[in-house]
Amino acid sequence: MKHAAVTIDGPAGSGKSTIARQVADRLGFVYLDTGALYRAAALAVDEAGADSTDGDACAEVVRRAGIGLEHGRVSMGGRDVTEAIRSHRISSLSSQIAVHPQVRDALLDLQRSFREKSPLVAEGRDTGSVVFPDADVKIYIDASAQERARRRHRELVSKGVDISYEKVLNDLKERDQRDATRSVAPLVVPQHAVVVDTTHLRIGEVISKVLKVVQDKLAD
């Protein structure tokens, strides 16, 4: 059975994770953080010492990794890796391995399986275009590169990471380029998606705006 699906896509640092989590909580839906699954895949590749440029090798590692997501906690082979996958290095590596079609295929069935269990809010970069193209509601969250870098830099510094704003901005721009130009499932505004620019909006304003769009469309 396919339950209701709301997808929230957008580039790195746009605020989509916080928004998706809050919207899912308000609706009583499951929150599916697809980015966390890719970061777990990157951690698996990193720990296995696999060549990140070898799609077949990365996909084989990912298939054997035993990646899971439950109640907001990410596991790998039964081990909780929720915190381990949040490092800047693993986040960057996840973008590198995500360009491989083999890796995306290895994670696709896992992502879609969540909709069989309950209504969900899925957040990522291709949830509305590839993972759930028939989603009931599609949202695309955006913001300027500079604002996204400021948000990401604040987050990293608050966690004790010694990194400059310039480094974060450069890495973000490189990631945007990879995400937008990869041959498989590039970052795009999904068909029929409602675009919300968060550059000059507070998080509460964005959540209210997205909730109204979702509730109106689900009511229809």
Steps between C-alpha positions, in 0.01 A plus 500: 500500500628846411437762767499877451839646415626856530841571345726789594804543276765768472873572503734457797442748781160617381338400830300213356597253775369718783190588299424141402545376857266765640238450228504123552458549874206741457329261256574187701688355201829308498803717417725339238844662485637357174818704542575309819482175303754635251726616782479154655595358161796738489608393849483137390714576193746696712536228763537232233777698334321471164588723207236777499539536122411132439121478480482120501729470803309767693163340422622160616611650831165679538296185429688313770501781756161427655388863505185576698298801618255490788365768734751750363801279575722365223659159534754301305533130566308550824736778617363850565685739268267801534776730627787347301337581164465873577864595455586745222729241337234227486242749373736596216576136422127420481466749215793339321361146511146619422604566141523123442180342358595172672498665843168674435345171387632328813314751721183550292300199621590578861366855463179391331432231761419765761188606309361149524491534880350845562442852364829687477683822436809417297788747480795495264611599153296272275208386716240674283667434167623140537421329830132599525409655161131440579515677839182672614683827574840621374691790652834645385686701764767744380722783627802692372837324517633765737209460743522121486873516572440732796248257646727199451801687642306597813389140546853361467655761728234432764615138496861601556617455141790730408412604145481834319191644335694518172578127514135417566386726215748350252407144600131585469543646152694190392225281639232703322691448175530123554135466601370702205717343229518132593368274228260309724230669711643854489366762738203661324173664594258205474202528270202664676714598802432817695823702534567676832800735524615517863781755458315780680254293705521378858465127554158540664373694200621231261343218699165682512514564126589139416237360737231710332602373155503139621168520686327673209623243247421200720153641559444512124 
